[in-house]
Tab-separated table of C-alpha atoms in Angstrom:
chain	number	residue	atom	x	y	z
A	1	MET	CA	107.575	62.241	156.317
A	2	LYS	CA	108.669	60.337	153.250
A	3	ASN	CA	110.695	62.283	150.523
A	4	ARG	CA	109.066	61.673	147.114
A	5	ASP	CA	111.268	61.137	144.027
A	6	ILE	CA	110.168	62.896	140.951
A	7	PRO	CA	111.161	60.734	137.986
A	8	LEU	CA	113.407	62.394	135.219
A	9	LYS	CA	110.987	61.643	132.711
A	10	ASN	CA	108.407	64.217	134.185
A	11	TYR	CA	111.056	66.849	133.959
A	12	ILE	CA	111.533	66.148	130.306
A	13	ILE	CA	107.960	66.288	129.815
A	14	LEU	CA	107.680	69.576	131.488
A	15	LEU	CA	110.488	70.871	129.260
A	16	ILE	CA	108.977	69.801	126.099
A	17	ILE	CA	105.644	71.358	127.001
A	18	SER	CA	107.313	74.644	127.785
A	19	ILE	CA	109.205	74.639	124.703
A	20	LEU	CA	106.195	74.006	122.526
A	21	THR	CA	104.256	76.539	124.470
A	22	VAL	CA	106.956	79.099	123.798
A	23	ILE	CA	107.122	78.166	120.084
A	24	LEU	CA	103.249	78.367	119.786
A	25	VAL	CA	103.273	81.948	121.392
A	26	LEU	CA	105.933	83.092	119.028
A	27	TYR	CA	103.992	81.638	116.028
A	28	LEU	CA	100.775	83.260	116.944
A	29	ALA	CA	102.380	86.584	117.578
A	30	SER	CA	104.022	86.605	114.210
A	31	TRP	CA	100.879	85.564	112.389
A	32	TYR	CA	98.978	88.413	114.278
A	33	ASN	CA	101.513	90.857	113.341
A	34	THR	CA	101.392	89.718	109.598
A	35	SER	CA	97.704	89.758	109.490
A	36	LYS	CA	97.880	93.357	111.073
A	37	GLU	CA	100.259	94.615	108.481
A	38	TYR	CA	98.454	93.021	105.663
A	39	TYR	CA	95.064	94.886	106.713
A	40	LYS	CA	97.234	97.987	107.345
A	41	ASN	CA	98.378	97.775	103.540
A	42	ASN	CA	95.125	96.665	101.994
A	43	SER	CA	91.656	98.037	101.728
A	44	ILE	CA	88.951	96.374	103.637
A	45	LEU	CA	86.831	96.736	100.451
A	46	SER	CA	89.476	95.277	98.024
A	47	GLU	CA	88.417	91.650	98.954
A	48	TYR	CA	84.783	92.489	98.652
A	49	LEU	CA	84.629	94.689	95.480
A	50	SER	CA	85.843	94.158	92.201
A	51	GLU	CA	89.255	95.798	91.928
A	52	LEU	CA	90.193	97.509	88.651
A	53	LYS	CA	93.330	98.931	87.222
A	54	VAL	CA	93.047	102.268	85.317
A	55	ASP	CA	94.158	100.797	82.002
A	56	GLU	CA	91.043	98.412	82.412
A	57	ILE	CA	88.291	101.131	82.766
A	58	ASP	CA	87.629	101.453	78.928
A	59	SER	CA	86.765	97.810	78.529
A	60	TYR	CA	84.978	97.704	81.756
A	61	LEU	CA	82.636	100.652	80.651
A	62	ILE	CA	81.644	98.937	77.535
A	63	ASP	CA	80.069	95.959	79.283
A	64	ASN	CA	78.985	98.291	82.325
A	65	PRO	CA	78.129	101.799	81.304
A	66	GLU	CA	76.668	102.614	84.710
A	67	ILE	CA	79.062	102.274	87.773
A	68	VAL	CA	80.312	103.807	90.775
A	69	ILE	CA	84.162	103.909	91.292
A	70	TYR	CA	85.338	103.850	94.811
A	71	TYR	CA	88.770	105.568	94.590
A	72	ALA	CA	90.869	105.373	97.751
A	73	SER	CA	94.267	104.535	98.895
A	74	ALA	CA	94.665	101.110	100.624
A	75	LYS	CA	97.452	102.261	102.771
A	76	ASP	CA	95.378	105.272	104.295
A	77	GLU	CA	94.574	104.135	107.791
A	78	THR	CA	92.389	107.076	108.538
A	79	ILE	CA	89.592	105.591	106.282
A	80	LYS	CA	89.624	102.117	107.639
A	81	GLU	CA	86.460	102.716	109.996
A	82	PHE	CA	84.663	104.373	107.176
A	83	GLU	CA	85.368	101.382	104.804
A	84	LYS	CA	83.820	98.935	107.451
A	85	GLU	CA	80.698	101.076	107.577
A	86	PHE	CA	80.793	101.436	103.763
A	87	LYS	CA	81.239	97.534	103.309
A	88	LYS	CA	78.056	97.043	105.607
A	89	LEU	CA	76.124	99.587	103.466
A	90	ILE	CA	77.032	97.777	100.445
A	91	GLN	CA	76.079	94.225	101.966
A	92	ASP	CA	72.872	95.290	103.235
A	93	ASN	CA	71.807	97.019	99.897
A	94	GLU	CA	73.310	94.196	97.898
A	95	ILE	CA	75.039	96.565	95.532
A	96	SER	CA	78.586	95.075	95.407
A	97	ASP	CA	78.114	94.408	91.334
A	98	GLU	CA	77.521	98.274	90.861
A	99	ILE	CA	80.755	99.542	92.689
A	100	ILE	CA	84.384	99.088	91.575
A	101	TYR	CA	87.377	99.703	93.724
A	102	ILE	CA	90.504	101.455	92.525
A	103	ASP	CA	93.397	101.663	94.757
A	104	SER	CA	95.114	104.976	94.389
A	105	SER	CA	98.264	104.010	96.213
A	106	LYS	CA	99.250	101.646	93.395
A	107	GLU	CA	101.798	102.831	90.830
A	108	GLU	CA	99.704	101.802	87.850
A	109	ASN	CA	96.718	103.659	89.044
A	110	THR	CA	98.368	107.227	89.487
A	111	ASP	CA	97.048	108.570	85.948
A	112	ILE	CA	93.358	107.839	86.774
A	113	ILE	CA	92.483	111.648	86.347
A	114	SER	CA	93.542	111.711	82.932
A	115	LYS	CA	91.801	108.339	82.078
A	116	ILE	CA	88.674	109.469	83.504
A	117	ASN	CA	88.974	112.888	81.883
A	118	SER	CA	89.501	111.287	78.588
A	119	ILE	CA	86.124	109.142	78.809
A	120	SER	CA	84.237	112.309	80.024
A	121	ASN	CA	83.241	115.777	78.730
A	122	LYS	CA	83.331	117.043	82.393
A	123	LYS	CA	86.866	117.686	83.577
A	124	ILE	CA	87.709	116.739	87.199
A	125	ASP	CA	90.421	117.271	89.511
A	126	LEU	CA	90.538	114.423	91.940
A	127	LEU	CA	93.400	114.977	94.168
A	128	VAL	CA	91.819	113.921	97.394
A	129	ASN	CA	90.570	110.457	98.439
A	130	PRO	CA	88.560	108.539	99.168
A	131	SER	CA	86.021	109.513	96.466
A	132	LEU	CA	83.227	108.179	94.867
A	133	ILE	CA	82.711	108.633	90.922
A	134	CYS	CA	79.311	107.770	89.587
A	135	ILE	CA	79.542	107.216	85.892
A	136	LYS	CA	76.562	106.740	83.800
A	137	GLU	CA	76.580	106.180	80.008
A	138	ALA	CA	80.202	106.407	80.137
A	139	LYS	CA	80.265	109.825	81.439
A	140	ILE	CA	80.923	111.329	84.808
A	141	ASP	CA	77.484	111.899	86.391
A	142	ASN	CA	78.380	112.844	90.047
A	143	ILE	CA	81.400	112.966	92.412
A	144	LEU	CA	81.620	112.705	96.151
A	145	ASP	CA	85.033	113.352	97.526
A	146	SER	CA	86.494	113.904	100.989
A	147	ASN	CA	87.439	117.321	100.019
A	148	GLU	CA	83.778	118.464	100.284
A	149	ILE	CA	83.033	116.515	103.417
A	150	LYS	CA	84.598	113.741	105.522
A	151	LEU	CA	82.978	110.832	104.069
A	152	ASN	CA	80.492	108.999	106.279
A	153	LYS	CA	77.826	106.274	105.999
A	154	ARG	CA	74.891	108.746	105.726
A	155	ASP	CA	76.562	111.004	103.105
A	156	VAL	CA	77.495	107.956	101.096
A	157	ARG	CA	74.130	106.527	101.333
A	158	ASN	CA	72.482	109.839	100.183
A	159	PHE	CA	75.060	109.920	97.319
A	160	LEU	CA	74.030	106.325	96.286
A	161	ILE	CA	70.333	107.059	96.424
A	162	LYS	CA	70.835	110.231	94.184
A	163	SER	CA	72.918	108.333	91.765
A	164	GLY	CA	70.231	105.719	91.538
A	165	ILE	CA	72.517	103.046	92.684
A	166	ILE	CA	70.306	102.083	95.736
A	167	THR	CA	66.577	102.826	96.361
A	168	ASN	CA	65.305	105.075	99.184
A	169	GLY	CA	63.751	102.157	100.913
Protein backbone atom coordinates (compact mmCIF):
# COMPACT_ATOMS: atom_id res chain seq x y z
CA MET A 1 0.00 0.00 0.00
CA LYS A 2 1.27 3.40 -0.97
CA ASN A 3 1.55 6.08 1.66
CA ARG A 4 -0.25 9.23 0.50
CA ASP A 5 1.26 12.60 1.39
CA ILE A 6 -1.11 15.39 2.38
CA PRO A 7 0.19 18.74 1.22
CA LEU A 8 0.94 21.43 3.81
CA LYS A 9 -1.53 23.70 2.01
CA ASN A 10 -4.43 21.47 3.15
CA TYR A 11 -3.37 21.77 6.80
CA ILE A 12 -3.24 25.55 6.50
CA ILE A 13 -6.70 25.65 4.94
CA LEU A 14 -8.04 23.44 7.75
CA LEU A 15 -6.45 25.73 10.36
CA ILE A 16 -7.95 28.85 8.76
CA ILE A 17 -11.41 27.26 8.56
CA SER A 18 -11.16 26.18 12.21
CA ILE A 19 -10.12 29.66 13.35
CA LEU A 20 -12.91 31.31 11.35
CA THR A 21 -15.43 28.85 12.81
CA VAL A 22 -14.33 29.65 16.37
CA ILE A 23 -14.48 33.40 15.68
CA LEU A 24 -17.96 33.05 14.17
CA VAL A 25 -19.21 31.02 17.15
CA LEU A 26 -17.81 33.60 19.62
CA TYR A 27 -19.39 36.46 17.65
CA LEU A 28 -22.79 34.76 17.53
CA ALA A 29 -22.63 33.98 21.26
CA SER A 30 -21.80 37.62 22.00
CA TRP A 31 -24.63 38.81 19.74
CA TYR A 32 -27.09 36.43 21.42
CA ASN A 33 -26.08 37.60 24.92
CA THR A 34 -26.34 41.25 23.88
CA SER A 35 -29.82 40.81 22.43
CA LYS A 36 -30.90 38.80 25.47
CA GLU A 37 -29.66 41.59 27.75
CA TYR A 38 -31.42 44.21 25.62
CA TYR A 39 -34.78 42.43 25.89
CA LYS A 40 -34.20 41.87 29.58
CA ASN A 41 -33.81 45.63 30.15
CA ASN A 42 -36.46 46.84 27.71
CA SER A 43 -40.17 46.28 27.45
CA ILE A 44 -41.50 44.29 24.54
CA LEU A 45 -44.00 47.09 24.00
CA SER A 46 -41.50 49.95 24.07
CA GLU A 47 -40.76 49.45 20.37
CA TYR A 48 -44.41 49.05 19.45
CA LEU A 49 -46.20 51.72 21.51
CA SER A 50 -45.46 55.42 21.75
CA GLU A 51 -43.34 56.00 24.81
CA LEU A 52 -43.79 59.16 26.83
CA LYS A 53 -41.93 60.72 29.66
CA VAL A 54 -43.92 62.08 32.57
CA ASP A 55 -43.14 65.70 31.70
CA GLU A 56 -44.71 65.21 28.24
CA ILE A 57 -48.13 64.11 29.52
CA ASP A 58 -49.65 67.61 29.69
CA SER A 59 -48.93 68.45 26.08
CA TYR A 60 -49.89 64.97 24.90
CA LEU A 61 -53.27 65.19 26.62
CA ILE A 62 -54.05 68.44 24.83
CA ASP A 63 -53.88 66.61 21.50
CA ASN A 64 -55.23 63.26 22.79
CA PRO A 65 -57.72 63.73 25.64
CA GLU A 66 -58.72 60.04 25.61
CA ILE A 67 -55.85 57.58 26.03
CA VAL A 68 -54.79 54.54 28.00
CA ILE A 69 -51.43 54.66 29.73
CA TYR A 70 -49.58 51.39 30.12
CA TYR A 71 -47.34 51.98 33.13
CA ALA A 72 -44.76 49.25 33.71
CA SER A 73 -41.12 48.67 34.38
CA ALA A 74 -39.07 47.58 31.40
CA LYS A 75 -36.77 45.71 33.76
CA ASP A 76 -39.50 43.57 35.31
CA GLU A 77 -38.97 40.11 33.86
CA THR A 78 -42.12 38.70 35.47
CA ILE A 79 -44.35 40.58 33.01
CA LYS A 80 -42.58 39.71 29.74
CA GLU A 81 -45.01 36.89 28.94
CA PHE A 82 -47.99 39.16 29.67
CA GLU A 83 -46.51 41.86 27.42
CA LYS A 84 -46.30 39.38 24.52
CA GLU A 85 -50.03 38.63 24.93
CA PHE A 86 -50.83 42.33 25.38
CA LYS A 87 -48.92 43.21 22.20
CA LYS A 88 -50.93 40.60 20.28
CA LEU A 89 -54.17 42.04 21.71
CA ILE A 90 -53.12 45.52 20.60
CA GLN A 91 -52.21 44.29 17.12
CA ASP A 92 -55.39 42.24 16.70
CA ASN A 93 -57.58 45.21 17.61
CA GLU A 94 -55.38 47.85 15.93
CA ILE A 95 -55.34 50.12 18.98
CA SER A 96 -51.67 51.07 19.20
CA ASP A 97 -52.57 54.76 18.71
CA GLU A 98 -54.85 54.75 21.75
CA ILE A 99 -52.28 53.35 24.20
CA ILE A 100 -49.04 54.95 25.34
CA TYR A 101 -46.24 53.42 27.37
CA ILE A 102 -44.46 54.93 30.37
CA ASP A 103 -41.45 53.08 31.74
CA SER A 104 -41.59 53.21 35.54
CA SER A 105 -37.97 52.13 35.88
CA LYS A 106 -36.61 55.31 34.31
CA GLU A 107 -35.50 57.99 36.73
CA GLU A 108 -37.41 60.80 35.01
CA ASN A 109 -40.70 58.88 35.28
CA THR A 110 -40.72 58.36 39.04
CA ASP A 111 -43.07 61.27 39.76
CA ILE A 112 -45.90 60.01 37.58
CA ILE A 113 -48.26 59.76 40.56
CA SER A 114 -48.04 63.46 41.33
CA LYS A 115 -48.31 64.36 37.64
CA ILE A 116 -51.40 62.23 37.07
CA ASN A 117 -52.96 63.44 40.32
CA SER A 118 -52.36 67.03 39.18
CA ILE A 119 -54.38 66.47 35.99
CA SER A 120 -57.16 64.59 37.73
CA ASN A 121 -59.67 65.26 40.44
CA LYS A 122 -59.42 61.59 41.46
CA LYS A 123 -56.35 60.88 43.58
CA ILE A 124 -54.57 57.60 42.96
CA ASP A 125 -51.84 55.73 44.73
CA LEU A 126 -50.12 53.79 41.96
CA LEU A 127 -47.31 51.92 43.66
CA VAL A 128 -47.67 48.69 41.73
CA ASN A 129 -47.03 47.97 38.13
CA PRO A 130 -47.89 47.02 35.54
CA SER A 131 -50.95 49.18 35.45
CA LEU A 132 -53.35 50.53 32.86
CA ILE A 133 -54.76 54.00 33.41
CA CYS A 134 -57.66 55.11 31.22
CA ILE A 135 -57.83 58.88 30.81
CA LYS A 136 -60.88 60.54 29.25
CA GLU A 137 -61.30 64.27 28.83
CA ALA A 138 -57.94 64.71 30.60
CA LYS A 139 -59.28 63.03 33.76
CA ILE A 140 -58.71 59.54 35.11
CA ASP A 141 -61.66 57.37 34.17
CA ASN A 142 -60.55 53.89 35.18
CA ILE A 143 -57.49 52.06 36.53
CA LEU A 144 -56.48 48.43 36.23
CA ASP A 145 -53.41 47.47 38.21
CA SER A 146 -51.77 44.28 39.25
CA ASN A 147 -52.55 44.99 42.89
CA GLU A 148 -56.14 43.93 42.29
CA ILE A 149 -55.32 41.01 40.00
CA LYS A 150 -52.40 39.51 38.14
CA LEU A 151 -52.81 41.09 34.75
CA ASN A 152 -53.77 38.74 31.96
CA LYS A 153 -55.06 39.15 28.44
CA ARG A 154 -58.71 38.48 29.30
CA ASP A 155 -58.85 41.06 32.11
CA VAL A 156 -57.04 43.67 30.02
CA ARG A 157 -59.41 43.03 27.11
CA ASN A 158 -62.41 43.50 29.44
CA PHE A 159 -60.85 46.69 30.82
CA LEU A 160 -60.31 48.07 27.31
CA ILE A 161 -63.89 47.16 26.32
CA LYS A 162 -65.22 48.86 29.45
CA SER A 163 -63.08 51.91 28.70
CA GLY A 164 -64.41 52.07 25.13
CA ILE A 165 -61.02 51.53 23.49
CA ILE A 166 -62.03 48.32 21.74
CA THR A 167 -65.42 47.10 20.70
CA ASN A 168 -66.86 43.85 22.00
CA GLY A 169 -66.84 42.27 18.53
